[in-house]
Coordinates of C-alpha atoms in Angstrom, one line a residue:
M1 CA 0.0 0.0 0.0
L2 CA 1.3 3.5 -0.9
W3 CA 0.6 4.9 2.6
R4 CA 2.8 2.2 4.1
R5 CA 5.7 2.8 1.7
N6 CA 5.5 6.5 2.4
L7 CA 5.5 6.1 6.1
F8 CA 8.2 3.4 6.5
A9 CA 11.3 5.3 5.6
P10 CA 10.9 8.4 7.9
L11 CA 9.7 6.3 10.9
A12 CA 12.6 3.8 10.4
A13 CA 15.1 6.6 10.2
L14 CA 13.7 8.2 13.3
A15 CA 13.9 4.9 15.2
L16 CA 17.5 4.5 14.2
A17 CA 18.3 8.1 15.3
L18 CA 16.7 7.7 18.7
T19 CA 18.4 4.3 19.2
A20 CA 21.8 5.9 18.4
S21 CA 21.2 8.8 20.8
A22 CA 20.2 6.5 23.6
G23 CA 23.7 4.9 23.5
A24 CA 24.8 1.9 25.5
G25 CA 21.8 2.0 27.8
T26 CA 19.4 1.3 25.0
A27 CA 21.6 -1.5 23.6
A28 CA 21.4 -3.2 27.0
A29 CA 17.6 -2.8 27.1
A30 CA 17.3 -4.8 23.9
T31 CA 17.6 -8.1 25.8
D32 CA 14.5 -10.2 26.3
T33 CA 13.4 -8.8 29.7
T34 CA 15.6 -5.9 30.7
V35 CA 14.1 -3.5 33.3
A36 CA 15.4 0.1 33.5
A37 CA 14.0 2.9 35.8
A38 CA 13.3 6.3 34.4
A39 CA 13.6 9.6 36.2
S40 CA 11.0 10.4 38.8
P41 CA 8.5 13.0 37.5
A42 CA 7.0 15.8 39.5
A43 CA 3.4 15.5 40.6
S44 CA 0.9 17.4 38.4
A45 CA -2.3 19.2 39.1
T46 CA -5.3 16.9 38.5
D47 CA -6.4 18.9 35.5
D48 CA -3.0 19.4 34.0
F49 CA -3.0 16.3 31.8
G50 CA 0.0 17.4 29.7
S51 CA 2.3 17.5 32.7
P52 CA 4.0 14.3 34.1
G53 CA 2.0 12.4 36.6
P54 CA 3.0 11.5 40.2
Y55 CA 4.5 8.1 39.4
A56 CA 8.2 7.4 38.7
T57 CA 8.4 5.1 35.7
A58 CA 10.2 2.0 34.5
V59 CA 10.6 0.2 31.2
E60 CA 10.8 -3.5 30.5
V61 CA 11.7 -4.6 27.0
G62 CA 10.5 -8.1 26.1
A63 CA 10.5 -10.2 23.0
I64 CA 7.0 -9.2 21.9
T65 CA 6.1 -6.3 24.1
T66 CA 7.8 -3.3 25.7
L67 CA 6.2 -2.4 29.0
Y68 CA 6.1 1.2 30.5
Y69 CA 4.7 1.2 34.0
P70 CA 4.8 2.9 37.4
R71 CA 8.2 1.9 38.8
D72 CA 7.0 1.0 42.3
I73 CA 4.0 -1.0 41.1
V74 CA 4.9 -3.9 43.3
D75 CA 4.2 -1.7 46.4
S76 CA 1.2 0.1 44.9
D77 CA -2.0 0.2 46.8
R78 CA -4.1 0.0 43.7
R79 CA -4.5 -1.8 40.4
H80 CA -3.4 0.1 37.3
P81 CA -5.4 0.2 34.0
V82 CA -3.8 -0.9 30.8
I83 CA -3.2 0.7 27.5
V84 CA -2.1 -1.5 24.6
W85 CA -0.2 0.3 21.8
G86 CA 0.5 -0.3 18.1
N87 CA 3.4 1.4 16.2
G88 CA 3.2 3.1 12.9
T89 CA 4.7 1.3 9.8
G90 CA 8.4 0.6 10.4
G91 CA 8.2 2.0 13.9
V92 CA 9.1 0.6 17.3
P93 CA 8.1 1.6 20.8
L94 CA 11.2 3.6 21.2
V95 CA 9.9 6.1 18.6
Y96 CA 6.9 6.8 21.0
R97 CA 8.8 6.5 24.2
D98 CA 8.0 10.0 25.6
L99 CA 4.2 9.4 25.2
M100 CA 4.4 5.9 26.7
L101 CA 6.4 7.2 29.7
H102 CA 3.9 10.1 30.1
W103 CA 1.0 7.7 30.3
A104 CA 2.9 5.4 32.7
S105 CA 3.6 8.5 35.0
Q106 CA -0.1 9.0 35.1
G107 CA -0.6 5.5 36.5
F108 CA -1.1 3.3 33.5
V109 CA 0.6 0.1 32.5
V110 CA 1.4 0.6 28.8
A111 CA 2.0 -2.5 26.7
A112 CA 3.5 -1.5 23.4
A113 CA 3.8 -4.1 20.7
N114 CA 7.3 -4.4 19.4
T115 CA 6.2 -5.2 15.8
P116 CA 6.7 -2.6 13.1
M117 CA 3.7 -4.1 11.2
S118 CA 0.9 -3.9 13.8
N119 CA -2.3 -3.7 11.7
L120 CA -3.6 -7.2 12.5
G121 CA -3.4 -6.4 16.2
I122 CA -2.0 -9.8 17.0
S123 CA 0.9 -8.6 19.2
M124 CA -1.5 -6.1 21.0
R125 CA -3.8 -8.9 21.9
A126 CA -0.8 -11.0 23.0
S127 CA 0.2 -8.2 25.3
I128 CA -3.1 -8.5 27.1
D129 CA -2.6 -12.2 27.4
M130 CA 0.9 -11.7 28.8
L131 CA -0.2 -9.1 31.4
T132 CA -3.0 -11.5 32.4
G133 CA -0.4 -14.1 33.2
R134 CA 1.9 -11.7 34.9
N135 CA -1.0 -10.4 37.0
A136 CA -1.8 -13.9 38.2
D137 CA 1.8 -14.9 38.9
P138 CA 2.8 -14.5 42.6
G139 CA 6.4 -14.2 41.6
S140 CA 5.8 -11.2 39.3
I141 CA 6.1 -7.5 40.2
F142 CA 2.7 -7.1 38.4
F143 CA 1.0 -9.7 40.7
D144 CA -2.5 -8.4 41.4
R145 CA -1.5 -4.9 40.4
V146 CA -2.9 -4.8 36.9
D147 CA -6.5 -3.6 36.3
L148 CA -7.6 -6.0 33.6
E149 CA -11.1 -4.8 33.8
H150 CA -10.1 -1.4 32.3
I151 CA -8.1 -1.7 29.1
G152 CA -7.7 0.9 26.3
A153 CA -6.2 0.5 22.8
S154 CA -4.2 3.2 21.0
G155 CA -1.7 3.5 18.2
H156 CA -0.3 5.7 15.5
S157 CA -0.9 5.5 11.8
Q158 CA -0.9 1.7 10.9
G159 CA -1.0 1.2 14.7
G160 CA -4.0 3.5 14.9
A161 CA -5.7 1.2 12.5
A162 CA -4.6 -1.7 14.7
A163 CA -6.3 0.0 17.7
I164 CA -9.5 0.0 15.7
V165 CA -9.0 -3.7 14.8
V166 CA -8.3 -4.6 18.5
G167 CA -11.3 -2.5 19.5
S168 CA -13.5 -5.4 18.6
D169 CA -11.9 -7.5 21.4
P170 CA -14.3 -7.8 24.3
R171 CA -11.5 -7.0 26.8
I172 CA -11.1 -3.5 25.3
D173 CA -13.1 -0.7 27.0
T174 CA -12.1 2.2 24.7
I175 CA -10.0 3.1 21.7
L176 CA -7.9 6.1 20.8
P177 CA -6.5 5.8 17.3
I178 CA -4.0 8.5 16.3
Q179 CA -4.0 9.4 12.6
P180 CA -5.2 5.8 11.8
G181 CA -4.4 4.2 8.4
P182 CA -7.4 3.0 6.4
L183 CA -7.1 -0.7 6.9
A184 CA -9.7 -1.2 9.6
N185 CA -13.4 -1.6 10.1
I186 CA -14.8 0.5 13.0
N187 CA -18.2 -1.1 12.6
A188 CA -17.0 -4.0 14.7
V189 CA -16.0 -1.7 17.6
R190 CA -18.5 -1.5 20.5
V191 CA -16.7 0.9 22.9
P192 CA -16.3 4.7 23.0
A193 CA -13.7 6.1 20.5
L194 CA -11.6 9.3 20.3
L195 CA -10.2 9.6 16.8
L196 CA -7.3 12.0 16.3
A197 CA -6.1 13.6 13.1
G198 CA -3.4 16.2 12.2
Q199 CA -4.5 19.3 10.4
R200 CA -1.4 19.2 8.2
D201 CA -1.1 15.4 7.9
S202 CA -0.2 14.6 4.2
I203 CA 0.1 10.9 4.8
V204 CA -3.2 10.1 6.6
F205 CA -5.3 12.9 5.5
P206 CA -7.9 14.3 8.0
A207 CA -10.6 13.2 5.7
L208 CA -9.6 9.5 6.2
V209 CA -10.0 9.9 10.0
K210 CA -13.3 11.7 9.5
A211 CA -14.5 8.7 7.5
F212 CA -13.9 6.5 10.5
Y213 CA -15.7 9.0 12.7
N214 CA -18.7 9.2 10.3
A215 CA -19.0 5.4 10.3
A216 CA -18.9 5.2 14.1
D217 CA -22.5 6.2 14.5
H218 CA -23.2 3.1 16.7
I219 CA -20.8 4.1 19.5
P220 CA -20.0 7.4 21.4
A221 CA -17.4 8.8 19.1
L222 CA -15.4 12.1 19.0
Y223 CA -13.2 13.5 16.2
G224 CA -10.3 15.8 17.1
E225 CA -8.0 17.5 14.6
V226 CA -4.9 18.9 16.1
R227 CA -4.1 22.3 14.8
G228 CA -0.9 22.5 12.8
A229 CA 0.0 18.9 13.4
D230 CA 1.6 16.8 10.7
H231 CA 1.9 13.0 10.6
F232 CA 5.0 13.0 12.8
T233 CA 4.1 15.5 15.5
V234 CA 3.3 12.7 17.9
V235 CA 6.6 10.9 17.7
G236 CA 9.5 11.9 20.0
D237 CA 8.0 14.7 22.1
P238 CA 4.3 14.2 21.7
G239 CA 3.5 17.9 22.2
P240 CA -0.2 18.6 21.8
F241 CA -1.1 14.9 21.8
A242 CA 0.0 14.3 25.4
A243 CA -2.7 16.1 27.3
P244 CA -5.9 15.0 25.4
T245 CA -4.8 11.4 25.1
T246 CA -4.0 11.3 28.8
A247 CA -7.3 12.9 29.7
W248 CA -9.3 10.5 27.5
F249 CA -7.7 7.4 29.1
R250 CA -8.1 8.9 32.6
A251 CA -11.8 9.5 31.9
Q252 CA -12.5 6.1 30.3
L253 CA -10.3 3.8 32.4
M254 CA -10.0 5.6 35.7
G255 CA -13.4 7.4 36.0
D256 CA -11.7 10.8 36.3
R257 CA -14.6 13.3 36.2
T258 CA -12.3 16.3 35.5
A259 CA -10.8 14.5 32.6
G260 CA -14.3 13.5 31.4
A261 CA -15.4 17.1 31.3
Q262 CA -12.8 17.7 28.5
F263 CA -14.9 15.6 26.2
F264 CA -18.4 15.3 27.5
G265 CA -21.2 17.5 28.7
P266 CA -22.1 21.1 27.8
G267 CA -18.8 22.4 29.1
C268 CA -16.7 20.1 26.8
G269 CA -13.1 21.5 27.2
I270 CA -11.8 20.5 23.8
C271 CA -14.8 22.0 22.1
T272 CA -13.7 25.5 23.0
D273 CA -10.0 25.1 22.8
T274 CA -9.4 26.5 19.4
A275 CA -5.7 27.0 20.1
T276 CA -5.2 23.2 20.1
W277 CA -7.9 22.0 17.8
S278 CA -8.8 23.0 14.3
D279 CA -11.9 20.8 14.2
V280 CA -13.8 19.0 17.0
R281 CA -16.9 16.8 16.4
R282 CA -19.1 14.7 18.7
N283 CA -21.7 12.4 17.4
S284 CA -25.2 12.1 18.9
L285 CA -24.2 9.3 21.3
A286 CA -21.3 11.2 22.6
L287 CA -23.5 14.3 23.1
N288 CA -25.7 12.2 25.4
V289 CA -22.8 11.2 27.7
P290 CA -22.8 13.3 30.8
A291 CA -19.5 14.8 31.9
A292 CA -19.6 13.2 35.4
T293 CA -19.9 9.6 34.1
P294 CA -17.9 9.3 30.8

C-alpha cells in the first residue's frame, strides 16, 4: 500500500536516530526482559494532563512487548489500568517512548507491541494475554496490580488502524486511534472512541480519519483535529497529543470526572480550545454522555 511505503522510511530513520542517541543503555535494554528505571517525574495538578503524573516510571523490553509502567508497582495500593499500543509502519516503541512514559507516569501500564507491522493487532492482543499471566503470577512484580477490567487500545498510523481492529476484542473498553491508516473496520467496535487527526497530515489525511468518525454512529465517538500537526508531530516529544490522550484514558479507564469534562457535557473542554484544535466533532451518542460519568 502506498501509505505504508511513504511512512516506512521516515519512521525507520527516526527509530535509528533515537536508538543511536540512547547509546549503550538502550543497547542493554534490547535483551528479552531488561528493566530500566526512568527519572521520577514531579506530581501534576489533577487537570494538567499534559504534565508528568505522580509516578516514577520504569521500562521492560520483552521479545514481543515493551512495558512502560509505574516503577513502584509492586508496592502500589491500587490496580493500574492498561493501554495497549500499536506502532506506525516501520516504527518501534522507542519512537513513541515519551508518550508511553507520560502515560505510565499517570498510573497506566502501557503494553507497546514491538512489531513494526501492527495492523492485524496480533501482538497487541498477545500483550493483554501476557499481562493477564503476569498479574496472576505471585512471583511477578505485576501480581494483582494490573486492572484487567479497564483496558484501552491506541496506536499511531498503521498502529492507529490496529487500535480499531483490536477494539472489537471484548477485553477492550475504549479506543484512541491517532492518525489511523485506512485498513480497519470501525463497525466491529463496541466501545467509545476518540479519533485524532493532524490538520497538516499529508500521509493520513484528516478526511480519512473523519471517515472512521462518520462510520462510528453506533458508539459514542469524537473526532479531534490537532491544529498545525503533521503526521510525525506525535513521535518523539508528543507535544499537543500528550494532554488529550491522557485525559481520555483517565476518563475512560480511571473514571476521572475532571478528565471526562474535557470531552463530554455542555462544558466540553476540547470543544472551545481553538488554540489546540482546528476541528472537533461529537456524534449524537457522545453528546448524550454526561461529563460526570464518561
